[in-house]
C-alpha positions as protocol buffer text, in pm:
chain_id: "A"
residue {
  index: 1
  type: MET
  ca { x: 7417 y: -5502 z: -6328 }
}
residue {
  index: 2
  type: ALA
  ca { x: 7246 y: -5687 z: -6613 }
}
residue {
  index: 3
  type: MET
  ca { x: 7060 y: -5907 z: -6364 }
}
residue {
  index: 4
  type: HIS
  ca { x: 6956 y: -5600 z: -6166 }
}
residue {
  index: 5
  type: ARG
  ca { x: 6819 y: -5441 z: -6483 }
}
residue {
  index: 6
  type: GLU
  ca { x: 6633 y: -5759 z: -6582 }
}
residue {
  index: 7
  type: SER
  ca { x: 6482 y: -5786 z: -6233 }
}
residue {
  index: 8
  type: TRP
  ca { x: 6342 y: -5435 z: -6258 }
}
residue {
  index: 9
  type: ALA
  ca { x: 6218 y: -5510 z: -6610 }
}
residue {
  index: 10
  type: PHE
  ca { x: 6031 y: -5811 z: -6471 }
}
residue {
  index: 11
  type: VAL
  ca { x: 5871 y: -5593 z: -6202 }
}
residue {
  index: 12
  type: PHE
  ca { x: 5753 y: -5334 z: -6456 }
}
residue {
  index: 13
  type: GLY
  ca { x: 5637 y: -5607 z: -6694 }
}
residue {
  index: 14
  type: LEU
  ca { x: 5443 y: -5778 z: -6417 }
}
residue {
  index: 15
  type: LEU
  ca { x: 5274 y: -5451 z: -6320 }
}
residue {
  index: 16
  type: GLY
  ca { x: 5203 y: -5393 z: -6689 }
}
residue {
  index: 17
  type: ASN
  ca { x: 5040 y: -5736 z: -6707 }
}
residue {
  index: 18
  type: ILE
  ca { x: 4818 y: -5661 z: -6407 }
}
residue {
  index: 19
  type: ILE
  ca { x: 4702 y: -5324 z: -6545 }
}
residue {
  index: 20
  type: SER
  ca { x: 4663 y: -5460 z: -6899 }
}
residue {
  index: 21
  type: PHE
  ca { x: 4458 y: -5749 z: -6758 }
}
residue {
  index: 22
  type: GLY
  ca { x: 4212 y: -5497 z: -6616 }
}
residue {
  index: 23
  type: VAL
  ca { x: 4206 y: -5296 z: -6939 }
}
residue {
  index: 24
  type: PHE
  ca { x: 4130 y: -5606 z: -7145 }
}
residue {
  index: 25
  type: LEU
  ca { x: 3832 y: -5673 z: -6917 }
}
residue {
  index: 26
  type: ALA
  ca { x: 3706 y: -5312 z: -6932 }
}
residue {
  index: 27
  type: PRO
  ca { x: 3456 y: -5379 z: -7217 }
}
residue {
  index: 28
  type: LEU
  ca { x: 3281 y: -5651 z: -7011 }
}
residue {
  index: 29
  type: PRO
  ca { x: 2988 y: -5421 z: -6912 }
}
residue {
  index: 30
  type: THR
  ca { x: 2932 y: -5344 z: -7281 }
}
residue {
  index: 31
  type: PHE
  ca { x: 2923 y: -5709 z: -7380 }
}
residue {
  index: 32
  type: TYR
  ca { x: 2706 y: -5797 z: -7083 }
}
residue {
  index: 33
  type: GLN
  ca { x: 2454 y: -5545 z: -7214 }
}
residue {
  index: 34
  type: ILE
  ca { x: 2484 y: -5691 z: -7566 }
}
residue {
  index: 35
  type: PHE
  ca { x: 2423 y: -6040 z: -7424 }
}
residue {
  index: 36
  type: LYS
  ca { x: 2137 y: -5920 z: -7203 }
}
residue {
  index: 37
  type: LYS
  ca { x: 1959 y: -5727 z: -7479 }
}
residue {
  index: 38
  type: LYS
  ca { x: 2053 y: -5975 z: -7754 }
}
residue {
  index: 39
  type: SER
  ca { x: 2159 y: -5679 z: -7967 }
}
residue {
  index: 40
  type: THR
  ca { x: 2486 y: -5501 z: -8051 }
}
residue {
  index: 41
  type: GLU
  ca { x: 2296 y: -5168 z: -8040 }
}
residue {
  index: 42
  type: GLY
  ca { x: 2505 y: -4995 z: -8303 }
}
residue {
  index: 43
  type: TYR
  ca { x: 2845 y: -5083 z: -8154 }
}
residue {
  index: 44
  type: GLN
  ca { x: 3122 y: -5146 z: -8403 }
}
residue {
  index: 45
  type: SER
  ca { x: 3350 y: -5449 z: -8406 }
}
residue {
  index: 46
  type: LEU
  ca { x: 3654 y: -5271 z: -8552 }
}
residue {
  index: 47
  type: PRO
  ca { x: 3818 y: -5188 z: -8214 }
}
residue {
  index: 48
  type: TYR
  ca { x: 3810 y: -5553 z: -8111 }
}
residue {
  index: 49
  type: VAL
  ca { x: 3933 y: -5678 z: -8448 }
}
residue {
  index: 50
  type: VAL
  ca { x: 4225 y: -5434 z: -8421 }
}
residue {
  index: 51
  type: ALA
  ca { x: 4295 y: -5535 z: -8061 }
}
residue {
  index: 52
  type: LEU
  ca { x: 4300 y: -5904 z: -8160 }
}
residue {
  index: 53
  type: PHE
  ca { x: 4540 y: -5831 z: -8446 }
}
residue {
  index: 54
  type: SER
  ca { x: 4767 y: -5633 z: -8213 }
}
residue {
  index: 55
  type: ALA
  ca { x: 4780 y: -5920 z: -7962 }
}
residue {
  index: 56
  type: MET
  ca { x: 4856 y: -6166 z: -8243 }
}
residue {
  index: 57
  type: LEU
  ca { x: 5144 y: -5947 z: -8364 }
}
residue {
  index: 58
  type: TRP
  ca { x: 5299 y: -5923 z: -8018 }
}
residue {
  index: 59
  type: ILE
  ca { x: 5263 y: -6296 z: -7954 }
}
residue {
  index: 60
  type: TYR
  ca { x: 5450 y: -6365 z: -8277 }
}
residue {
  index: 61
  type: TYR
  ca { x: 5716 y: -6108 z: -8188 }
}
residue {
  index: 62
  type: ALA
  ca { x: 5757 y: -6263 z: -7840 }
}
residue {
  index: 63
  type: PHE
  ca { x: 5795 y: -6617 z: -7976 }
}
residue {
  index: 64
  type: VAL
  ca { x: 6055 y: -6506 z: -8229 }
}
residue {
  index: 65
  type: LYS
  ca { x: 6240 y: -6302 z: -7968 }
}
residue {
  index: 66
  type: ARG
  ca { x: 6229 y: -6582 z: -7705 }
}
residue {
  index: 67
  type: GLU
  ca { x: 6464 y: -6408 z: -7462 }
}
residue {
  index: 68
  type: ALA
  ca { x: 6283 y: -6227 z: -7177 }
}
residue {
  index: 69
  type: ALA
  ca { x: 5953 y: -6255 z: -7362 }
}
residue {
  index: 70
  type: LEU
  ca { x: 5738 y: -6445 z: -7108 }
}
residue {
  index: 71
  type: LEU
  ca { x: 5546 y: -6139 z: -6988 }
}
residue {
  index: 72
  type: LEU
  ca { x: 5464 y: -6041 z: -7347 }
}
residue {
  index: 73
  type: ILE
  ca { x: 5333 y: -6391 z: -7409 }
}
residue {
  index: 74
  type: THR
  ca { x: 5117 y: -6409 z: -7095 }
}
residue {
  index: 75
  type: ILE
  ca { x: 4924 y: -6085 z: -7141 }
}
residue {
  index: 76
  type: ASN
  ca { x: 4882 y: -6116 z: -7517 }
}
residue {
  index: 77
  type: THR
  ca { x: 4764 y: -6476 z: -7489 }
}
residue {
  index: 78
  type: PHE
  ca { x: 4503 y: -6352 z: -7246 }
}
residue {
  index: 79
  type: GLY
  ca { x: 4424 y: -6070 z: -7489 }
}
residue {
  index: 80
  type: ILE
  ca { x: 4370 y: -6309 z: -7780 }
}
residue {
  index: 81
  type: VAL
  ca { x: 4131 y: -6522 z: -7571 }
}
residue {
  index: 82
  type: VAL
  ca { x: 3932 y: -6224 z: -7441 }
}
residue {
  index: 83
  type: GLU
  ca { x: 3909 y: -6046 z: -7778 }
}
residue {
  index: 84
  type: SER
  ca { x: 3801 y: -6372 z: -7944 }
}
residue {
  index: 85
  type: ILE
  ca { x: 3521 y: -6405 z: -7687 }
}
residue {
  index: 86
  type: TYR
  ca { x: 3412 y: -6045 z: -7744 }
}
residue {
  index: 87
  type: LEU
  ca { x: 3405 y: -6095 z: -8120 }
}
residue {
  index: 88
  type: THR
  ca { x: 3216 y: -6424 z: -8088 }
}
residue {
  index: 89
  type: ILE
  ca { x: 2946 y: -6250 z: -7881 }
}
residue {
  index: 90
  type: PHE
  ca { x: 2937 y: -5967 z: -8134 }
}
residue {
  index: 91
  type: LEU
  ca { x: 2895 y: -6208 z: -8427 }
}
residue {
  index: 92
  type: ILE
  ca { x: 2614 y: -6393 z: -8249 }
}
residue {
  index: 93
  type: TYR
  ca { x: 2405 y: -6083 z: -8174 }
}
residue {
  index: 94
  type: ALA
  ca { x: 2498 y: -5842 z: -8456 }
}
residue {
  index: 95
  type: PRO
  ca { x: 2254 y: -5778 z: -8744 }
}
residue {
  index: 96
  type: ARG
  ca { x: 2341 y: -5934 z: -9079 }
}
residue {
  index: 97
  type: LYS
  ca { x: 2527 y: -5635 z: -9227 }
}
residue {
  index: 98
  type: PRO
  ca { x: 2759 y: -5565 z: -8928 }
}
residue {
  index: 99
  type: ARG
  ca { x: 2817 y: -5940 z: -8894 }
}
residue {
  index: 100
  type: LEU
  ca { x: 2930 y: -5970 z: -9256 }
}
residue {
  index: 101
  type: THR
  ca { x: 3147 y: -5659 z: -9217 }
}
residue {
  index: 102
  type: THR
  ca { x: 3311 y: -5812 z: -8908 }
}
residue {
  index: 103
  type: ILE
  ca { x: 3377 y: -6139 z: -9088 }
}
residue {
  index: 104
  type: LYS
  ca { x: 3534 y: -5949 z: -9380 }
}
residue {
  index: 105
  type: LEU
  ca { x: 3753 y: -5749 z: -9139 }
}
residue {
  index: 106
  type: LEU
  ca { x: 3866 y: -6065 z: -8961 }
}
residue {
  index: 107
  type: LEU
  ca { x: 3949 y: -6236 z: -9290 }
}
residue {
  index: 108
  type: LEU
  ca { x: 4128 y: -5931 z: -9431 }
}
residue {
  index: 109
  type: LEU
  ca { x: 4332 y: -5835 z: -9124 }
}
residue {
  index: 110
  type: ASN
  ca { x: 4359 y: -6134 z: -8893 }
}
residue {
  index: 111
  type: VAL
  ca { x: 4365 y: -6418 z: -9144 }
}
residue {
  index: 112
  type: PHE
  ca { x: 4509 y: -6298 z: -9476 }
}
residue {
  index: 113
  type: GLY
  ca { x: 4696 y: -5994 z: -9344 }
}
residue {
  index: 114
  type: PHE
  ca { x: 4858 y: -6173 z: -9052 }
}
residue {
  index: 115
  type: GLY
  ca { x: 4908 y: -6488 z: -9260 }
}
residue {
  index: 116
  type: ALA
  ca { x: 5088 y: -6297 z: -9535 }
}
residue {
  index: 117
  type: MET
  ca { x: 5312 y: -6125 z: -9280 }
}
residue {
  index: 118
  type: LEU
  ca { x: 5382 y: -6458 z: -9111 }
}
residue {
  index: 119
  type: LEU
  ca { x: 5479 y: -6636 z: -9433 }
}
residue {
  index: 120
  type: ALA
  ca { x: 5687 y: -6343 z: -9558 }
}
residue {
  index: 121
  type: THR
  ca { x: 5890 y: -6316 z: -9237 }
}
residue {
  index: 122
  type: LEU
  ca { x: 5931 y: -6692 z: -9203 }
}
residue {
  index: 123
  type: TYR
  ca { x: 6051 y: -6755 z: -9558 }
}
residue {
  index: 124
  type: LEU
  ca { x: 6213 y: -6426 z: -9661 }
}
residue {
  index: 125
  type: SER
  ca { x: 6410 y: -6347 z: -9346 }
}
residue {
  index: 126
  type: LYS
  ca { x: 6575 y: -6517 z: -9052 }
}
residue {
  index: 127
  type: GLY
  ca { x: 6749 y: -6451 z: -8722 }
}
residue {
  index: 128
  type: ALA
  ca { x: 6796 y: -6093 z: -8610 }
}
residue {
  index: 129
  type: LYS
  ca { x: 6662 y: -5958 z: -8939 }
}
residue {
  index: 130
  type: ARG
  ca { x: 6333 y: -6143 z: -8894 }
}
residue {
  index: 131
  type: LEU
  ca { x: 6296 y: -6010 z: -8539 }
}
residue {
  index: 132
  type: ALA
  ca { x: 6370 y: -5655 z: -8657 }
}
residue {
  index: 133
  type: ILE
  ca { x: 6107 y: -5674 z: -8933 }
}
residue {
  index: 134
  type: ILE
  ca { x: 5840 y: -5806 z: -8696 }
}
residue {
  index: 135
  type: GLY
  ca { x: 5940 y: -5548 z: -8434 }
}
residue {
  index: 136
  type: TRP
  ca { x: 5904 y: -5262 z: -8683 }
}
residue {
  index: 137
  type: ILE
  ca { x: 5565 y: -5394 z: -8797 }
}
residue {
  index: 138
  type: CYS
  ca { x: 5448 y: -5402 z: -8433 }
}
residue {
  index: 139
  type: LEU
  ca { x: 5590 y: -5057 z: -8366 }
}
residue {
  index: 140
  type: VAL
  ca { x: 5439 y: -4888 z: -8673 }
}
residue {
  index: 141
  type: PHE
  ca { x: 5101 y: -5058 z: -8626 }
}
residue {
  index: 142
  type: ASN
  ca { x: 5074 y: -4952 z: -8261 }
}
residue {
  index: 143
  type: ILE
  ca { x: 5183 y: -4595 z: -8332 }
}
residue {
  index: 144
  type: SER
  ca { x: 4915 y: -4570 z: -8601 }
}
residue {
  index: 145
  type: VAL
  ca { x: 4651 y: -4703 z: -8362 }
}
residue {
  index: 146
  type: PHE
  ca { x: 4762 y: -4454 z: -8097 }
}
residue {
  index: 147
  type: ALA
  ca { x: 4614 y: -4185 z: -8321 }
}
residue {
  index: 148
  type: ALA
  ca { x: 4268 y: -4307 z: -8213 }
}
residue {
  index: 149
  type: PRO
  ca { x: 4252 y: -4094 z: -7894 }
}
residue {
  index: 150
  type: LEU
  ca { x: 4295 y: -3784 z: -8114 }
}
residue {
  index: 151
  type: PHE
  ca { x: 3933 y: -3836 z: -8219 }
}
residue {
  index: 152
  type: ILE
  ca { x: 3817 y: -3818 z: -7857 }
}
residue {
  index: 153
  type: ILE
  ca { x: 4040 y: -3518 z: -7779 }
}
residue {
  index: 154
  type: ARG
  ca { x: 3895 y: -3335 z: -8078 }
}
residue {
  index: 155
  type: ARG
  ca { x: 3545 y: -3431 z: -7966 }
}
residue {
  index: 156
  type: VAL
  ca { x: 3608 y: -3297 z: -7615 }
}
residue {
  index: 157
  type: ILE
  ca { x: 3730 y: -2964 z: -7754 }
}
residue {
  index: 158
  type: LYS
  ca { x: 3429 y: -2930 z: -7986 }
}
residue {
  index: 159
  type: THR
  ca { x: 3165 y: -3035 z: -7731 }
}
residue {
  index: 160
  type: ARG
  ca { x: 3341 y: -2898 z: -7421 }
}
residue {
  index: 161
  type: SER
  ca { x: 3229 y: -3222 z: -7257 }
}
residue {
  index: 162
  type: VAL
  ca { x: 3446 y: -3494 z: -7099 }
}
residue {
  index: 163
  type: GLU
  ca { x: 3177 y: -3764 z: -7092 }
}
residue {
  index: 164
  type: TYR
  ca { x: 3365 y: -3947 z: -7368 }
}
residue {
  index: 165
  type: MET
  ca { x: 3696 y: -3933 z: -7184 }
}
residue {
  index: 166
  type: PRO
  ca { x: 3676 y: -4061 z: -6824 }
}
residue {
  index: 167
  type: PHE
  ca { x: 3965 y: -3938 z: -6610 }
}
residue {
  index: 168
  type: THR
  ca { x: 4019 y: -4275 z: -6437 }
}
residue {
  index: 169
  type: LEU
  ca { x: 4050 y: -4451 z: -6772 }
}
residue {
  index: 170
  type: SER
  ca { x: 4301 y: -4196 z: -6901 }
}
residue {
  index: 171
  type: MET
  ca { x: 4501 y: -4227 z: -6580 }
}
residue {
  index: 172
  type: PHE
  ca { x: 4523 y: -4606 z: -6599 }
}
residue {
  index: 173
  type: LEU
  ca { x: 4620 y: -4595 z: -6966 }
}
residue {
  index: 174
  type: THR
  ca { x: 4898 y: -4350 z: -6882 }
}
residue {
  index: 175
  type: ILE
  ca { x: 5026 y: -4567 z: -6596 }
}
residue {
  index: 176
  type: ASN
  ca { x: 5006 y: -4871 z: -6822 }
}
residue {
  index: 177
  type: ALA
  ca { x: 5214 y: -4696 z: -7089 }
}
residue {
  index: 178
  type: VAL
  ca { x: 5473 y: -4603 z: -6826 }
}
residue {
  index: 179
  type: MET
  ca { x: 5501 y: -4965 z: -6706 }
}
residue {
  index: 180
  type: TRP
  ca { x: 5558 y: -5102 z: -7057 }
}
residue {
  index: 181
  type: PHE
  ca { x: 5791 y: -4818 z: -7150 }
}
residue {
  index: 182
  type: PHE
  ca { x: 6026 y: -4899 z: -6863 }
}
residue {
  index: 183
  type: TYR
  ca { x: 5992 y: -5272 z: -6934 }
}
residue {
  index: 184
  type: GLY
  ca { x: 6108 y: -5215 z: -7290 }
}
residue {
  index: 185
  type: LEU
  ca { x: 6371 y: -4960 z: -7193 }
}
residue {
  index: 186
  type: LEU
  ca { x: 6532 y: -5181 z: -6926 }
}
residue {
  index: 187
  type: LEU
  ca { x: 6545 y: -5475 z: -7167 }
}
residue {
  index: 188
  type: ARG
  ca { x: 6666 y: -5241 z: -7443 }
}
residue {
  index: 189
  type: ASP
  ca { x: 6368 y: -5353 z: -7647 }
}
residue {
  index: 190
  type: TYR
  ca { x: 6281 y: -5029 z: -7823 }
}
residue {
  index: 191
  type: TYR
  ca { x: 6004 y: -5187 z: -8027 }
}
residue {
  index: 192
  type: VAL
  ca { x: 5816 y: -5212 z: -7698 }
}
residue {
  index: 193
  type: ALA
  ca { x: 5940 y: -4888 z: -7541 }
}
residue {
  index: 194
  type: LEU
  ca { x: 5891 y: -4639 z: -7825 }
}
residue {
  index: 195
  type: PRO
  ca { x: 5515 y: -4678 z: -7889 }
}
residue {
  index: 196
  type: ASN
  ca { x: 5451 y: -4633 z: -7518 }
}
residue {
  index: 197
  type: THR
  ca { x: 5617 y: -4292 z: -7513 }
}
residue {
  index: 198
  type: LEU
  ca { x: 5332 y: -4187 z: -7740 }
}
residue {
  index: 199
  type: GLY
  ca { x: 5083 y: -4364 z: -7514 }
}
residue {
  index: 200
  type: PHE
  ca { x: 5219 y: -4172 z: -7216 }
}
residue {
  index: 201
  type: LEU
  ca { x: 5199 y: -3837 z: -7398 }
}
residue {
  index: 202
  type: PHE
  ca { x: 4842 y: -3896 z: -7514 }
}
residue {
  index: 203
  type: GLY
  ca { x: 4745 y: -4006 z: -7164 }
}
residue {
  index: 204
  type: ILE
  ca { x: 4885 y: -3686 z: -7012 }
}
residue {
  index: 205
  type: ILE
  ca { x: 4709 y: -3477 z: -7277 }
}
residue {
  index: 206
  type: GLN
  ca { x: 4378 y: -3652 z: -7206 }
}
residue {
  index: 207
  type: MET
  ca { x: 4408 y: -3592 z: -6831 }
}
residue {
  index: 208
  type: VAL
  ca { x: 4493 y: -3224 z: -6888 }
}
residue {
  index: 209
  type: MET
  ca { x: 4195 y: -3193 z: -7123 }
}
residue {
  index: 210
  type: TYR
  ca { x: 3972 y: -3349 z: -6862 }
}
residue {
  index: 211
  type: LEU
  ca { x: 4084 y: -3098 z: -6598 }
}
residue {
  index: 212
  type: MET
  ca { x: 4031 y: -2812 z: -6845 }
}
residue {
  index: 213
  type: TYR
  ca { x: 3679 y: -2909 z: -6951 }
}
residue {
  index: 214
  type: ARG
  ca { x: 3532 y: -3100 z: -6654 }
}
residue {
  index: 215
  type: ASN
  ca { x: 3329 y: -2798 z: -6539 }
}
residue {
  index: 216
  type: ALA
  ca { x: 3268 y: -2648 z: -6883 }
}
residue {
  index: 217
  type: THR
  ca { x: 2919 y: -2602 z: -7029 }
}
residue {
  index: 218
  type: PRO
  ca { x: 2868 y: -2874 z: -7295 }
}
residue {
  index: 219
  type: VAL
  ca { x: 2795 y: -2773 z: -7654 }
}
residue {
  index: 220
  type: ALA
  ca { x: 2551 y: -2989 z: -7851 }
}
residue {
  index: 221
  type: LEU
  ca { x: 2663 y: -3111 z: -8192 }
}
residue {
  index: 222
  type: ASP
  ca { x: 2456 y: -3222 z: -8487 }
}
residue {
  index: 223
  type: GLU
  ca { x: 2631 y: -3559 z: -8520 }
}
residue {
  index: 224
  type: PRO
  ca { x: 2563 y: -3814 z: -8245 }
}
residue {
  index: 225
  type: VAL
  ca { x: 2878 y: -3990 z: -8140 }
}
residue {
  index: 226
  type: LYS
  ca { x: 2943 y: -4276 z: -7907 }
}
residue {
  index: 227
  type: ALA
  ca { x: 3276 y: -4331 z: -7743 }
}
residue {
  index: 228
  type: GLN
  ca { x: 3342 y: -4697 z: -7786 }
}
residue {
  index: 229
  type: GLU
  ca { x: 3609 y: -4884 z: -7604 }
}
residue {
  index: 230
  type: ALA
  ca { x: 3881 y: -5056 z: -7793 }
}
residue {
  index: 231
  type: ASN
  ca { x: 4110 y: -5276 z: -7603 }
}
residue {
  index: 232
  type: GLY
  ca { x: 4393 y: -5054 z: -7601 }
}
residue {
  index: 233
  type: HIS
  ca { x: 4235 y: -4749 z: -7745 }
}
residue {
  index: 234
  type: ILE
  ca { x: 3919 y: -4546 z: -7746 }
}
residue {
  index: 235
  type: ILE
  ca { x: 3775 y: -4524 z: -8091 }
}
residue {
  index: 236
  type: GLY
  ca { x: 3480 y: -4305 z: -8188 }
}
residue {
  index: 237
  type: ALA
  ca { x: 3179 y: -4491 z: -8315 }
}
residue {
  index: 238
  type: VAL
  ca { x: 2854 y: -4359 z: -8452 }
}
residue {
  index: 239
  type: LYS
  ca { x: 2546 y: -4491 z: -8280 }
}
residue {
  index: 240
  type: MET
  ca { x: 2210 y: -4450 z: -8440 }
}
residue {
  index: 241
  type: GLY
  ca { x: 2056 y: -4136 z: -8305 }
}
residue {
  index: 242
  type: THR
  ca { x: 2166 y: -4123 z: -7941 }
}
residue {
  index: 243
  type: ILE
  ca { x: 2466 y: -4008 z: -7746 }
}
residue {
  index: 244
  type: GLU
  ca { x: 2590 y: -4224 z: -7463 }
}
residue {
  index: 245
  type: PRO
  ca { x: 2894 y: -4196 z: -7240 }
}
residue {
  index: 246
  type: ASN
  ca { x: 3184 y: -4434 z: -7251 }
}
residue {
  index: 247
  type: HIS
  ca { x: 3119 y: -4758 z: -7068 }
}
residue {
  index: 248
  type: GLY
  ca { x: 3466 y: -4767 z: -6926 }
}
residue {
  index: 249
  type: GLY
  ca { x: 3638 y: -4892 z: -7236 }
}
residue {
  index: 250
  type: ALA
  ca { x: 3997 y: -4964 z: -7277 }
}
residue {
  index: 251
  type: GLY
  ca { x: 4322 y: -4846 z: -7393 }
}
residue {
  index: 252
  type: LEU
  ca { x: 4649 y: -5014 z: -7366 }
}
residue {
  index: 253
  type: GLY
  ca { x: 4923 y: -4796 z: -7454 }
}
residue {
  index: 254
  type: GLY
  ca { x: 5150 y: -5073 z: -7380 }
}
residue {
  index: 255
  type: VAL
  ca { x: 5206 y: -5422 z: -7458 }
}
residue {
  index: 256
  type: GLY
  ca { x: 4959 y: -5655 z: -7357 }
}
residue {
  index: 257
  type: LYS
  ca { x: 4902 y: -5442 z: -7646 }
}
residue {
  index: 258
  type: VAL
  ca { x: 5204 y: -5255 z: -7653 }
}
């Protein structure tokens, strides 16, 4: 029975890897435009810094866990590589102020923040306790990041426009959350499963909102807002003076950004 459960967990984890792989690559059109125009055009780096930090957390969790952690390692290794490339492109073409802000964010979150967590868990805990601490950090961090779609939902209600919330994207994020939920549930890894229940709920809400407002008459707002993709989550970003639709950005409710 245990082997049967692990086999199904592998299937769901593999499907989660495939979907997450596509989600990680979703911002490619955005970065192609940045490369082509040699300008970041008002995009923010925060979503990619957060996505990199999330992948780093899950890699650490997977290595500490060891057992049945291969599929967490594969997708989050890919995530670290892809997010690092995105951020490198951003740093090359960003103006001085956003570049310095990005460097500060990387140092604060990905270097000192992750480093402090790493040293604390390595030297102040061990065994099952260490795994539990890292698991809770991953769980709380991902639940907090899952609040990001609330911005877009609020925006849709206020503008009565779904241009910031593509239905296909919401659907894939929901499916992705389901895959990782069952992966975690079957392995009894609730640090993976629990955040994805929230991802599933938000995905359903976004699809319902899309169906409600797809034919509605849009309402113009004073503040221009751009829906920017974050690997794993859509995060609102102000862009100087224009409103543009989402480029197909990302959102991993699940691992591979759990």
